[in-house]
Amino acid sequence: MNLKEYALNPALYDELLTASGRARPGLAPLSNFLRRADPHTLALKRDAADLAIKTLGISFTVYSEGTNIDRQWPFDIIPRLIQAEEWRRIETGLKQRLRALNLFITDVYNGQQIVKDGIIPADILASSKDYRPECEGMRPKFDVWAHICGTDLIRDKDGCMYVLEDNLRVPSGVSYMLENRNISKRILPELIERSQVLPMDDYPSRLFDMLCSLSPRSIKAPEVVLLTPGIFNSAYFEHAFLAQRMGVELVEGPDLMVDTDDCVYMKTVQGRSRVDVIYRRIDDQYLDPEAFRADSMLGVPGLMRAWRAGNVALANAPGVGVADDKVVYTYVPDMIRYYLNEAPLLPNVPSYLCSNPEERAFVLKNLPDLVVKPANESGGYGMYIGPRETKRSTREIKQKIEANPRNYMAQPIISLSTVPTLIGDSLEARHVDLRPFILQAKDSYVTAGGLTRVALVKGSLVVNSSQGGGSKDTWVVMNAKKDKD
Amino acid sequence: MLSRVAERLYWFGRYLERTENTARLISVYSNLVLDLPKVGFVWESLVNITGFDTQFRQRFSTASERNVVKFMFDDPACSLRACAGSARENSRTTRDLMPNEAWEKMNELHYLLKPDLSGRINRSGRHEFLSQIIDLCLELTGYLSGSMSRKEPYYFITLGRNVERADMTTRVIDVACLNLMGRQAEFDEQDNILWMGVLQSLNAYQMYRQQVQDRINGPEVVEFLLKDPAFPRSVHHCLAEVASSFKHLPRHQLALKAVNRAKRAIGRAVTTELLQTQGLHDFIDQAQADISTTHNKLSQTWFLS
């Protein structure tokens, strides 16, 4: 079965086809390919992709029932396409957003002018569990705290792209984005060429340059390391992948030590060697058992001391979580206006804060039609999706909201756009989101496209890989027809 | 280079070598049994070589061919699958230092051994399966030696390989002597075949034949496997390789001293005397202790304490 029998739902936004079933401008090469392709060809391509994934060893780890299961990366061969012109607008919007967020974090730990000016209520910050008093008064280089950000974008049925959340702490997925492109290059080379896809392979070198620029010592080749919690972390594959692509050491907590000079050293076969920049993929609370959780075996005792002394750069900086909170999120458009004096280019999903009595009343009354999210969870855990829940879970979420309203926010259900996806031997519409990656130090950079995650279960809106989601390559395509030029 | 990484590369080298050695042992034993229909063939000695007798007896009551092969295939602690799994775990965290092809081969090996192996236990498919494993190990080793710069990562893998080889050779000699030495003359005609088996299990048969013209006999085989300076699996050669790898690494004095001591002890051995006085077993024990001292010294010097 090919695209001719594709069941397009005109009530939803399809990324490839318009409501009348025609290819969107510039996306014809893929739709033509899919119209002509027979199931056998597609099945062969999928087998080739599976084999590539196997031999490349692309996997992710799911922790369940006390053991780690290494699963192969679920990849769908049909790419998700975005026109370059639209992408340029999104890119500008993402940079704008991250600049504002970094100014916000600097402000939060240095006087909180934004609270004094009445833009954000004081209790929102005071009650944030990711506010770190240890960061007060700190001014990291370039005043940038969140150097690497993975923003989740979703598109509603009206075609509008919304920001769903800003992942500032330790966003993951970029290695899968890069590997997906590698697989596409192996299995759909002609189509990539015909579609004029913007490259994204330069991400690791951009990341490396950005990290080097953070070095507190002005030396020619600063020592950059990637700090991983280790092999049992679900994103370990990515940590190893990025370290390799950047040519930096992949270190674990026990590899590093902080000496009495408040400098960080790594233990090598030569002896010890000074470290300048740490791209840490460990959550704040495990970073330094001296400062945070004393039982952390993953961290490095004294690391916060070294960071505060300005002897080592941490990317992302500790304390960024304060801006990556689903309640703080609702204020980002206000931050953009406040700090940058610009109009926000990318809208937020409309949100209701349970801390606000009126909005809470609305949420509690309309639970079956809303998505409710805890303020500080990631990976889709703890999420309540109204139309799918039982009466019992509705009762439970009600109690939770009433007990701790600050910890919850709600959003209307966004129907999420669809993309043709190979299910069995037919093409079916499946919902997707998009996670581009943004870098910021002295300048900003956005990946051309990002990681498209797809809910493989029919009708499902949950795209997380830990919960049955898959992924697609994302192609930002130059518009082949340049009529207007 | 990180100390932890050095440690993992070393263990990767050891486990990869152990995988290959184990596959070859099973393969050789499976052939040997066909040549010795009359002798009560001792599958148990295969388990003895690995040193996991206790684990085996916890799982199985008799050392039948099927049980032993099953144990060597899929035991969670000491089988082919376990060795390849440990090699993969150690290389997973150090794959950035190896050529990509090596990692791809490592995965192939892993996926070959991952599924249910009960269908592979039967003699008919066993040989091919084991050859596949040995080939993959050799391909992997080939990628390492063909495309890794002669720098620290390479030397730590080489160290692992040679320490493991030396250890394995001593084990094979030890078990062979326990089985063969105390026997009466009635088995004499089979001795030839059994000593051939010993050589084959270390891939040493051809090289031995080229080196030793006399008919195959115990003392010469033991002498060759312990002391031949040129054969890559002789204990002496492995230790010499270890010593030469050490010299490429910083701060190597203590480790080098330990391995040179072990090497000298091997060189001093008078095989015929050891065999006549039943002293070989004690001698091998001492050699293994020396190898283990070498391991400890290198671990103290370069690994994360």
CSV table of N, CA, C and O in Angstrom, one decimal, chain A residues 229 252-254 282 286 289 293-300:
chain,number,residue,atom,x,y,z
A,229,PRO,N,26.9,9.8,33.7
A,229,PRO,CA,26.7,9.0,34.9
A,229,PRO,C,27.1,7.6,34.6
A,229,PRO,O,27.2,6.8,35.6
A,252,GLU,N,33.7,9.6,33.8
A,252,GLU,CA,32.7,9.4,34.9
A,252,GLU,C,33.2,10.0,36.2
A,252,GLU,O,34.4,10.4,36.3
A,253,GLY,N,32.3,10.2,37.1
A,253,GLY,CA,32.7,10.9,38.3
A,253,GLY,C,34.0,10.5,38.9
A,253,GLY,O,34.9,11.3,39.2
A,254,PRO,N,34.2,9.2,39.1
A,254,PRO,CA,35.5,8.8,39.7
A,254,PRO,C,36.8,9.1,38.9
A,254,PRO,O,37.9,9.1,39.5
A,282,ILE,N,24.9,15.0,33.8
A,282,ILE,CA,24.4,14.5,35.1
A,282,ILE,C,23.6,15.6,35.7
A,282,ILE,O,23.9,16.8,35.6
A,286,TYR,N,23.1,15.4,41.5
A,286,TYR,CA,24.2,14.4,41.6
A,286,TYR,C,25.6,14.9,41.3
A,286,TYR,O,26.5,14.2,41.4
A,289,PRO,N,28.6,15.6,45.6
A,289,PRO,CA,28.1,15.2,46.9
A,289,PRO,C,28.4,16.1,48.0
A,289,PRO,O,27.7,16.1,49.0
A,293,ARG,N,23.4,16.1,46.8
A,293,ARG,CA,23.1,14.8,47.4
A,293,ARG,C,24.4,14.1,47.9
A,293,ARG,O,25.2,13.8,47.1
A,294,ALA,N,24.5,13.9,49.2
A,294,ALA,CA,25.8,13.4,49.7
A,294,ALA,C,25.9,11.9,49.3
A,294,ALA,O,27.0,11.4,49.3
A,295,ASP,N,24.8,11.3,48.9
A,295,ASP,CA,24.9,9.8,48.6
A,295,ASP,C,25.2,9.6,47.1
A,295,ASP,O,25.2,8.5,46.6
A,296,SER,N,25.5,10.7,46.4
A,296,SER,CA,25.7,10.5,44.9
A,296,SER,C,27.1,9.9,44.7
A,296,SER,O,28.1,10.4,45.1
A,297,MET,N,27.0,8.8,43.9
A,297,MET,CA,28.3,8.1,43.6
A,297,MET,C,28.7,8.6,42.2
A,297,MET,O,29.8,8.2,41.7
A,298,LEU,N,27.9,9.4,41.5
A,298,LEU,CA,28.1,9.8,40.2
A,298,LEU,C,29.0,11.0,40.0
A,298,LEU,O,29.6,11.3,39.1
A,299,GLY,N,28.9,11.8,41.1
A,299,GLY,CA,29.4,13.2,41.0
A,299,GLY,C,30.9,13.3,41.4
A,299,GLY,O,31.6,12.3,41.5
A,300,VAL,N,31.3,14.5,41.5
A,300,VAL,CA,32.7,14.8,41.8
A,300,VAL,C,32.7,15.7,43.1
A,300,VAL,O,32.3,16.8,43.0
